[in-house]
One Martini backbone bead per residue (centre of mass of N, CA, C, O) as a GRO file, in nm:
protein
  378
    1MET     BB    1   6.987  -0.663  19.029
    2THR     BB    2   6.734  -0.607  19.220
    3ALA     BB    3   6.510  -0.404  19.348
    4ASP     BB    4   6.340  -0.255  19.565
    5VAL     BB    5   6.055  -0.284  19.779
    6ARG     BB    6   5.780  -0.060  19.855
    7PRO     BB    7   5.526  -0.130  20.068
    8GLY     BB    8   5.442   0.003  20.313
    9PRO     BB    9   5.159   0.024  20.446
   10ALA     BB   10   4.896  -0.139  20.554
   11ARG     BB   11   4.571  -0.176  20.369
   12THR     BB   12   4.476  -0.451  20.376
   13ARG     BB   13   4.347  -0.722  20.531
   14ARG     BB   14   4.580  -0.909  20.469
   15ASP     BB   15   4.809  -0.733  20.572
   16ARG     BB   16   4.703  -0.708  20.863
   17ALA     BB   17   4.692  -1.010  20.928
   18ILE     BB   18   4.994  -1.067  20.889
   19ARG     BB   19   5.097  -0.866  21.092
   20VAL     BB   20   4.947  -0.970  21.343
   21GLY     BB   21   5.034  -1.267  21.326
   22GLY     BB   22   5.340  -1.221  21.365
   23VAL     BB   23   5.323  -1.087  21.645
   24VAL     BB   24   5.170  -1.310  21.793
   25CYS     BB   25   5.380  -1.529  21.744
   26ALA     BB   26   5.609  -1.383  21.889
   27LEU     BB   27   5.468  -1.359  22.164
   28VAL     BB   28   5.424  -1.657  22.218
   29ALA     BB   29   5.722  -1.736  22.206
   30ALA     BB   30   5.812  -1.544  22.428
   31GLY     BB   31   5.634  -1.670  22.652
   32VAL     BB   32   5.760  -1.948  22.646
   33VAL     BB   33   6.047  -1.863  22.719
   34VAL     BB   34   5.981  -1.711  22.984
   35GLN     BB   35   5.854  -1.956  23.126
   36GLY     BB   36   6.119  -2.115  23.125
   37ASP     BB   37   6.280  -1.905  23.295
   38LEU     BB   38   6.100  -1.918  23.547
   39ASP     BB   39   6.153  -2.215  23.609
   40ALA     BB   40   6.482  -2.160  23.612
   41ALA     BB   41   6.566  -1.888  23.733
   42SER     BB   42   6.686  -1.688  23.542
   43GLY     BB   43   6.904  -1.409  23.472
   44TRP     BB   44   6.757  -1.354  23.172
   45LEU     BB   45   6.469  -1.246  23.217
   46VAL     BB   46   6.481  -0.941  23.162
   47ALA     BB   47   6.604  -0.963  22.879
   48ASP     BB   48   6.373  -1.127  22.756
   49VAL     BB   49   6.139  -0.937  22.802
   50ALA     BB   50   6.258  -0.683  22.670
   51GLY     BB   51   6.352  -0.809  22.399
   52GLY     BB   52   6.080  -0.929  22.308
   53ALA     BB   53   5.918  -0.663  22.303
   54ALA     BB   54   6.105  -0.505  22.112
   55ALA     BB   55   6.090  -0.708  21.872
   56CYS     BB   56   5.783  -0.680  21.829
   57GLY     BB   57   5.796  -0.380  21.764
   58ALA     BB   58   5.984  -0.412  21.517
   59LEU     BB   59   5.792  -0.599  21.359
   60TRP     BB   60   5.562  -0.386  21.322
   61LEU     BB   61   5.781  -0.199  21.144
   62SER     BB   62   5.896  -0.391  20.903
   63ARG     BB   63   5.732  -0.299  20.653
   64ARG     BB   64   5.866  -0.013  20.628
   65TRP     BB   65   6.161  -0.126  20.775
   66PRO     BB   66   6.301  -0.411  20.725
   67ALA     BB   67   6.614  -0.403  20.771
   68THR     BB   68   6.630  -0.237  21.030
   69MET     BB   69   6.434  -0.410  21.211
   70ALA     BB   70   6.587  -0.675  21.176
   71LEU     BB   71   6.852  -0.586  21.310
   72VAL     BB   72   6.725  -0.522  21.579
   73ALA     BB   73   6.610  -0.806  21.638
   74VAL     BB   74   6.880  -0.957  21.612
   75ALA     BB   75   7.024  -0.809  21.841
   76LEU     BB   76   6.810  -0.894  22.063
   77ALA     BB   77   6.855  -1.215  22.024
   78VAL     BB   78   7.116  -1.255  22.186
   79PRO     BB   79   7.001  -1.205  22.488
   80ALA     BB   80   6.704  -1.285  22.365
   81ALA     BB   81   6.516  -1.563  22.305
   82SER     BB   82   6.225  -1.427  22.262
   83ALA     BB   83   6.341  -1.275  21.983
   84SER     BB   84   6.381  -1.498  21.760
   85VAL     BB   85   6.113  -1.506  21.604
   86ALA     BB   86   6.102  -1.207  21.527
   87ALA     BB   87   6.374  -1.214  21.373
   88GLY     BB   88   6.285  -1.425  21.161
   89ILE     BB   89   6.045  -1.265  21.043
   90ALA     BB   90   6.213  -1.012  20.967
   91THR     BB   91   6.398  -1.162  20.772
   92LEU     BB   92   6.172  -1.244  20.578
   93MET     BB   93   6.080  -0.955  20.510
   94THR     BB   94   6.344  -0.870  20.377
   95ALA     BB   95   6.336  -1.084  20.146
   96LEU     BB   96   6.061  -0.968  20.030
   97TYR     BB   97   6.162  -0.630  20.005
   98ARG     BB   98   6.463  -0.689  19.930
   99ARG     BB   99   6.740  -0.722  19.801
  100SER     BB  100   6.961  -0.975  19.790
  101ALA     BB  101   7.199  -0.852  19.949
  102VAL     BB  102   7.033  -0.767  20.198
  103ALA     BB  103   6.906  -1.041  20.263
  104ILE     BB  104   7.174  -1.193  20.308
  105GLY     BB  105   7.285  -1.012  20.532
  106VAL     BB  106   7.050  -1.057  20.736
  107GLY     BB  107   7.072  -1.365  20.743
  108ALA     BB  108   7.364  -1.370  20.853
  109ALA     BB  109   7.297  -1.216  21.113
  110TRP     BB  110   7.099  -1.423  21.227
  111VAL     BB  111   7.299  -1.657  21.245
  112ALA     BB  112   7.508  -1.514  21.428
  113ALA     BB  113   7.312  -1.459  21.664
  114THR     BB  114   7.235  -1.753  21.717
  115LEU     BB  115   7.520  -1.858  21.776
  116ALA     BB  116   7.572  -1.668  22.014
  117ARG     BB  117   7.336  -1.763  22.191
  118PHE     BB  118   7.420  -2.063  22.203
  119TRP     BB  119   7.691  -1.995  22.341
  120LEU     BB  120   7.574  -1.846  22.595
  121ARG     BB  121   7.289  -2.039  22.571
  122PRO     BB  122   7.255  -2.346  22.593
  123PRO     BB  123   6.982  -2.560  22.511
  124GLY     BB  124   7.046  -2.841  22.475
  125LEU     BB  125   7.000  -3.191  22.382
  126ALA     BB  126   7.261  -3.080  22.221
  127PRO     BB  127   7.517  -3.005  22.061
  128TYR     BB  128   7.644  -2.723  21.922
  129PRO     BB  129   7.683  -2.813  21.618
  130VAL     BB  130   7.386  -2.882  21.578
  131TRP     BB  131   7.272  -2.596  21.633
  132ALA     BB  132   7.439  -2.457  21.415
  133LEU     BB  133   7.314  -2.610  21.176
  134VAL     BB  134   7.026  -2.525  21.228
  135ALA     BB  135   7.075  -2.219  21.197
  136VAL     BB  136   7.175  -2.225  20.905
  137LEU     BB  137   6.927  -2.361  20.778
  138PHE     BB  138   6.721  -2.148  20.867
  139GLY     BB  139   6.852  -1.904  20.732
  140VAL     BB  140   6.839  -2.015  20.444
  141ALA     BB  141   6.532  -2.066  20.437
  142LEU     BB  142   6.432  -1.782  20.491
  143THR     BB  143   6.581  -1.634  20.261
  144GLY     BB  144   6.496  -1.816  20.021
  145TRP     BB  145   6.191  -1.789  20.052
  146GLY     BB  146   6.173  -1.483  20.023
  147MET     BB  147   6.316  -1.458  19.743
  148LEU     BB  148   6.120  -1.642  19.588
  149ALA     BB  149   5.862  -1.482  19.646
  150ARG     BB  150   5.964  -1.219  19.521
  151ALA     BB  151   6.019  -1.325  19.235
  152ARG     BB  152   5.731  -1.418  19.181
  153ARG     BB  153   5.591  -1.145  19.222
  154GLN     BB  154   5.752  -0.993  19.001
  155LEU     BB  155   5.658  -1.174  18.770
  156VAL     BB  156   5.359  -1.114  18.792
  157LEU     BB  157   5.384  -0.806  18.758
  158SER     BB  158   5.524  -0.818  18.482
  159LEU     BB  159   5.297  -0.968  18.332
  160ALA     BB  160   5.078  -0.760  18.391
  161GLU     BB  161   5.221  -0.527  18.244
  162ARG     BB  162   5.231  -0.661  17.968
  163VAL     BB  163   4.929  -0.691  17.933
  164ARG     BB  164   4.862  -0.392  17.953
  165ARG     BB  165   5.040  -0.303  17.712
  166ALA     BB  166   4.906  -0.487  17.502
  167GLU     BB  167   4.625  -0.361  17.527
  168GLU     BB  168   4.709  -0.074  17.451
  169GLU     BB  169   4.827  -0.149  17.174
  170GLN     BB  170   4.568  -0.267  17.061
  171ARG     BB  171   4.399  -0.009  17.089
  172ARG     BB  172   4.586   0.158  16.908
  173ARG     BB  173   4.556  -0.013  16.652
  174VAL     BB  174   4.252   0.013  16.624
  175GLU     BB  175   4.249   0.323  16.605
  176GLN     BB  176   4.431   0.339  16.353
  177ALA     BB  177   4.247   0.173  16.170
  178ARG     BB  178   4.007   0.362  16.188
  179HIS     BB  179   4.152   0.611  16.082
  180ALA     BB  180   4.234   0.487  15.807
  181GLU     BB  181   3.946   0.429  15.715
  182ARG     BB  182   3.845   0.719  15.718
  183LEU     BB  183   4.051   0.820  15.512
  184ALA     BB  184   3.966   0.630  15.283
  185ILE     BB  185   3.680   0.729  15.260
  186ALA     BB  186   3.745   1.027  15.205
  187ARG     BB  187   3.919   0.981  14.953
  188ASP     BB  188   3.712   0.824  14.777
  189MET     BB  189   3.486   1.028  14.792
  190HIS     BB  190   3.640   1.253  14.658
  191ASP     BB  191   3.702   1.116  14.388
  192VAL     BB  192   3.413   1.046  14.305
  193LEU     BB  193   3.255   1.313  14.354
  194ALA     BB  194   3.435   1.507  14.198
  195HIS     BB  195   3.390   1.378  13.924
  196ARG     BB  196   3.078   1.393  13.910
  197LEU     BB  197   3.030   1.693  13.992
  198SER     BB  198   3.189   1.814  13.757
  199LEU     BB  199   2.997   1.710  13.543
  200LEU     BB  200   2.748   1.851  13.647
  201ALA     BB  201   2.863   2.139  13.628
  202LEU     BB  202   2.918   2.134  13.326
  203HIS     BB  203   2.624   2.088  13.231
  204ALA     BB  204   2.498   2.322  13.386
  205GLY     BB  205   2.670   2.540  13.248
  206ALA     BB  206   2.572   2.480  12.961
  207LEU     BB  207   2.277   2.547  13.014
  208GLU     BB  208   2.329   2.840  13.105
  209PHE     BB  209   2.476   2.932  12.840
  210ASN     BB  210   2.227   2.770  12.676
  211ALA     BB  211   1.928   2.895  12.719
  212ARG     BB  212   1.837   2.879  12.386
  213ALA     BB  213   1.802   2.599  12.351
  214ASP     BB  214   1.681   2.327  12.256
  215PRO     BB  215   1.471   2.107  12.401
  216GLU     BB  216   1.632   1.854  12.330
  217GLU     BB  217   1.901   1.949  12.455
  218VAL     BB  218   1.792   1.988  12.739
  219VAL     BB  219   1.700   1.699  12.781
  220GLU     BB  220   1.975   1.568  12.735
  221ALA     BB  221   2.125   1.719  12.962
  222ALA     BB  222   1.938   1.624  13.192
  223ALA     BB  223   1.996   1.323  13.154
  224VAL     BB  224   2.297   1.343  13.220
  225VAL     BB  225   2.262   1.454  13.504
  226ARG     BB  226   2.097   1.217  13.614
  227SER     BB  227   2.306   0.994  13.547
  228SER     BB  228   2.540   1.111  13.715
  229ALA     BB  229   2.396   1.104  13.989
  230HIS     BB  230   2.346   0.801  13.990
  231GLN     BB  231   2.646   0.716  13.963
  232ALA     BB  232   2.741   0.853  14.222
  233LEU     BB  233   2.578   0.672  14.412
  234GLN     BB  234   2.692   0.403  14.318
  235GLU     BB  235   2.994   0.465  14.379
  236LEU     BB  236   2.957   0.520  14.678
  237ARG     BB  237   2.870   0.234  14.750
  238GLN     BB  238   3.128   0.097  14.643
  239VAL     BB  239   3.331   0.231  14.826
  240ILE     BB  240   3.223   0.121  15.099
  241SER     BB  241   3.250  -0.184  15.014
  242VAL     BB  242   3.556  -0.189  14.917
  243LEU     BB  243   3.696  -0.121  15.193
  244ARG     BB  244   3.623  -0.441  15.290
  245GLU     BB  245   3.731  -0.524  15.007
  246ALA     BB  246   3.838  -0.635  14.727
  247PRO     BB  247   3.909  -0.515  14.439
  248VAL     BB  248   3.763  -0.483  14.121
  249LEU     BB  249   3.961  -0.488  13.847
  250ALA     BB  250   3.755  -0.497  13.604
  251GLU     BB  251   3.643  -0.194  13.677
  252LEU     BB  252   3.934  -0.073  13.593
  253ASP     BB  253   3.861   0.145  13.330
  254LEU     BB  254   4.016   0.387  13.150
  255HIS     BB  255   3.858   0.400  12.883
  256ALA     BB  256   3.580   0.448  13.012
  257LEU     BB  257   3.662   0.708  13.152
  258VAL     BB  258   3.739   0.867  12.897
  259GLU     BB  259   3.467   0.839  12.749
  260GLU     BB  260   3.303   0.991  12.957
  261VAL     BB  261   3.452   1.268  12.934
  262ARG     BB  262   3.401   1.304  12.634
  263ARG     BB  263   3.088   1.319  12.656
  264ALA     BB  264   3.125   1.591  12.834
  265GLY     BB  265   3.354   1.757  12.629
  266MET     BB  266   3.627   1.640  12.643
  267GLU     BB  267   3.973   1.647  12.541
  268VAL     BB  268   4.118   1.322  12.502
  269GLU     BB  269   4.445   1.174  12.519
  270MET     BB  270   4.535   0.826  12.485
  271HIS     BB  271   4.828   0.648  12.642
  272ASP     BB  272   4.884   0.316  12.761
  273GLY     BB  273   5.128   0.125  12.668
  274GLY     BB  274   4.974  -0.161  12.729
  275VAL     BB  275   4.818  -0.099  12.984
  276ARG     BB  276   4.652  -0.309  13.236
  277LEU     BB  277   4.502  -0.299  13.532
  278PRO     BB  278   4.423  -0.606  13.582
  279GLY     BB  279   4.750  -0.680  13.565
  280LEU     BB  280   4.779  -0.551  13.834
  281PRO     BB  281   4.814  -0.484  14.130
  282GLY     BB  282   4.566  -0.380  14.330
  283LEU     BB  283   4.691  -0.121  14.455
  284THR     BB  284   4.804  -0.003  14.189
  285ALA     BB  285   4.544   0.000  14.021
  286ARG     BB  286   4.374   0.181  14.205
  287ALA     BB  287   4.567   0.421  14.214
  288ALA     BB  288   4.576   0.477  13.909
  289TYR     BB  289   4.279   0.533  13.863
  290ARG     BB  290   4.248   0.770  14.071
  291ILE     BB  291   4.464   0.953  13.950
  292VAL     BB  292   4.340   0.991  13.672
  293GLN     BB  293   4.068   1.093  13.771
  294GLU     BB  294   4.183   1.342  13.923
  295GLY     BB  295   4.327   1.468  13.681
  296LEU     BB  296   4.070   1.516  13.514
  297THR     BB  297   3.920   1.685  13.722
  298ASN     BB  298   4.126   1.916  13.739
  299ALA     BB  299   4.117   1.992  13.440
  300ARG     BB  300   3.811   2.059  13.436
  301LYS     BB  301   3.829   2.287  13.649
  302HIS     BB  302   4.104   2.464  13.545
  303ALA     BB  303   4.074   2.361  13.211
  304PRO     BB  304   3.835   2.422  13.032
  305GLY     BB  305   3.845   2.311  12.692
  306ARG     BB  306   4.110   2.163  12.719
  307PRO     BB  307   4.343   1.955  12.640
  308VAL     BB  308   4.416   1.608  12.727
  309THR     BB  309   4.695   1.408  12.848
  310VAL     BB  310   4.732   1.051  12.869
  311ARG     BB  311   5.003   0.860  13.024
  312LEU     BB  312   5.131   0.523  12.997
  313ASP     BB  313   5.412   0.347  13.157
  314GLY     BB  314   5.559   0.017  13.171
  315GLY     BB  315   5.663  -0.246  13.410
  316PRO     BB  316   5.801  -0.489  13.541
  317GLU     BB  317   6.022  -0.342  13.785
  318ARG     BB  318   5.988  -0.040  13.663
  319GLY     BB  319   5.705   0.049  13.664
  320LEU     BB  320   5.455   0.312  13.685
  321ALA     BB  321   5.381   0.571  13.453
  322ILE     BB  322   5.213   0.885  13.511
  323GLU     BB  323   5.051   1.123  13.277
  324VAL     BB  324   4.915   1.461  13.307
  325ARG     BB  325   4.808   1.699  13.054
  326ASN     BB  326   4.752   2.066  13.045
  327PRO     BB  327   4.660   2.358  12.952
  328MET     BB  328   4.657   2.678  13.050
  329VAL     BB  329   4.418   2.913  13.190
  330ARG     BB  330   4.277   3.218  13.290
  331THR     BB  331   3.969   3.176  13.175
  332PRO     BB  332   3.703   3.012  13.230
  333VAL     BB  333   3.416   2.908  13.074
  334VAL     BB  334   3.333   2.712  13.311
  335HIS     BB  335   3.221   2.714  13.639
  336ALA     BB  336   3.366   2.517  13.865
  337PRO     BB  337   3.408   2.365  14.141
  338ARG     BB  338   3.640   2.437  14.397
  339GLY     BB  339   3.889   2.337  14.576
  340GLU     BB  340   4.161   2.294  14.848
  341GLY     BB  341   4.385   2.074  14.745
  342ALA     BB  342   4.295   1.771  14.806
  343GLY     BB  343   4.369   1.619  14.549
  344LEU     BB  344   4.681   1.625  14.560
  345ALA     BB  345   4.705   1.515  14.846
  346GLY     BB  346   4.562   1.246  14.782
  347MET     BB  347   4.762   1.150  14.565
  348ARG     BB  348   5.011   1.139  14.743
  349GLU     BB  349   4.897   0.939  14.949
  350ARG     BB  350   4.824   0.714  14.752
  351ALA     BB  351   5.109   0.670  14.639
  352GLU     BB  352   5.247   0.607  14.913
  353LEU     BB  353   5.068   0.361  14.989
  354ALA     BB  354   5.174   0.211  14.712
  355GLY     BB  355   5.499   0.300  14.696
  356GLY     BB  356   5.512   0.581  14.572
  357ARG     BB  357   5.513   0.891  14.366
  358VAL     BB  358   5.524   1.242  14.321
  359GLU     BB  359   5.718   1.407  14.083
  360GLN     BB  360   5.481   1.602  13.960
  361ALA     BB  361   5.282   1.923  14.041
  362GLY     BB  362   5.289   2.146  13.777
  363ILE     BB  363   5.421   2.401  13.598
  364GLU     BB  364   5.518   2.349  13.236
  365GLU     BB  365   5.531   2.538  12.978
  366GLY     BB  366   5.206   2.611  13.016
  367GLU     BB  367   5.172   2.340  13.179
  368PHE     BB  368   5.006   2.090  13.342
  369ARG     BB  369   5.194   1.850  13.542
  370LEU     BB  370   5.138   1.500  13.605
  371ALA     BB  371   5.366   1.288  13.795
  372VAL     BB  372   5.364   0.928  13.842
  373TRP     BB  373   5.494   0.668  14.058
  374LEU     BB  374   5.457   0.307  14.046
  375PRO     BB  375   5.465   0.003  14.150
  376TRP     BB  376   5.567  -0.327  13.975
  377PRO     BB  377   5.545  -0.614  14.078
  378VAL     BB  378   5.593  -0.956  14.008
   0.00000   0.00000   0.00000
């Protein structure tokens, strides 16, 4: 059963026009009935005049209190025929604004009042059963019309509310997508720039440490710094373009990555277990590449000059296991810029987005061990 509708006072021009029109119609009908009573010199004249005026007043208030004013008008319609039209309009208003049970009750009251009036003051022209049938049909029509209009209006309002909620949900999804894209940009920029800048810091630290090196060595180190800076810019451009396109798996070469850090002076032992990133699903391959890259970057930052072991193992359905190990040192040889732990947090997030997990990221028997598992669907 639907709930009541609280219309309140008329606010728009349409509401006021409907309200005034209903009262004017009721007054005109009341005048016609009273004119007929004057011609017939009926004893019901006073009751008709008073009842018709009171029913029109109740009709004026029926928008705020539909059921109550309708029952008042219906009760006045028993002695006053001039109140019948106002009572019918008030009954229609009740069906428009009140739940079905109340609307049917008021409609039944209107039919009962009309039957009583016809019994007390037969209108003539037809026998009483005919007028009784007319009263029942009119009562059913008024109540049914009002309930149908009310149901239609509630359906329109419900659809409008659904559209509003759908638009809000769509805006929320768009905002979430933008937020996720910003996070992806920040994460990839961190991975790329941290790797390249740590290489730059390593070479710059070597230049500072070997201030009396031969000019040729200085030139060679400067060339490496320039090349690394250029590659950092190139990779940054690739990151921004890749975020909107599918990653190029052929470019995800772990061996090339390891060779690059070896040329920078790191000692890296690589065991790929026969795993080739281009053969993995795109999301898993990209996550694996960035995790190994970040693992090497962290090792270069926090344990420079110490050997690093990278191990990959796995297969379809078993998943891909990634392990990066390096011995811990108390005092680094070359001071590289240190982050605020964003690297490990980024690896955890990247692994989770790929459907995997970081199984360990901490010190174990004097070594820092990073262990990550990623899914490898068939």
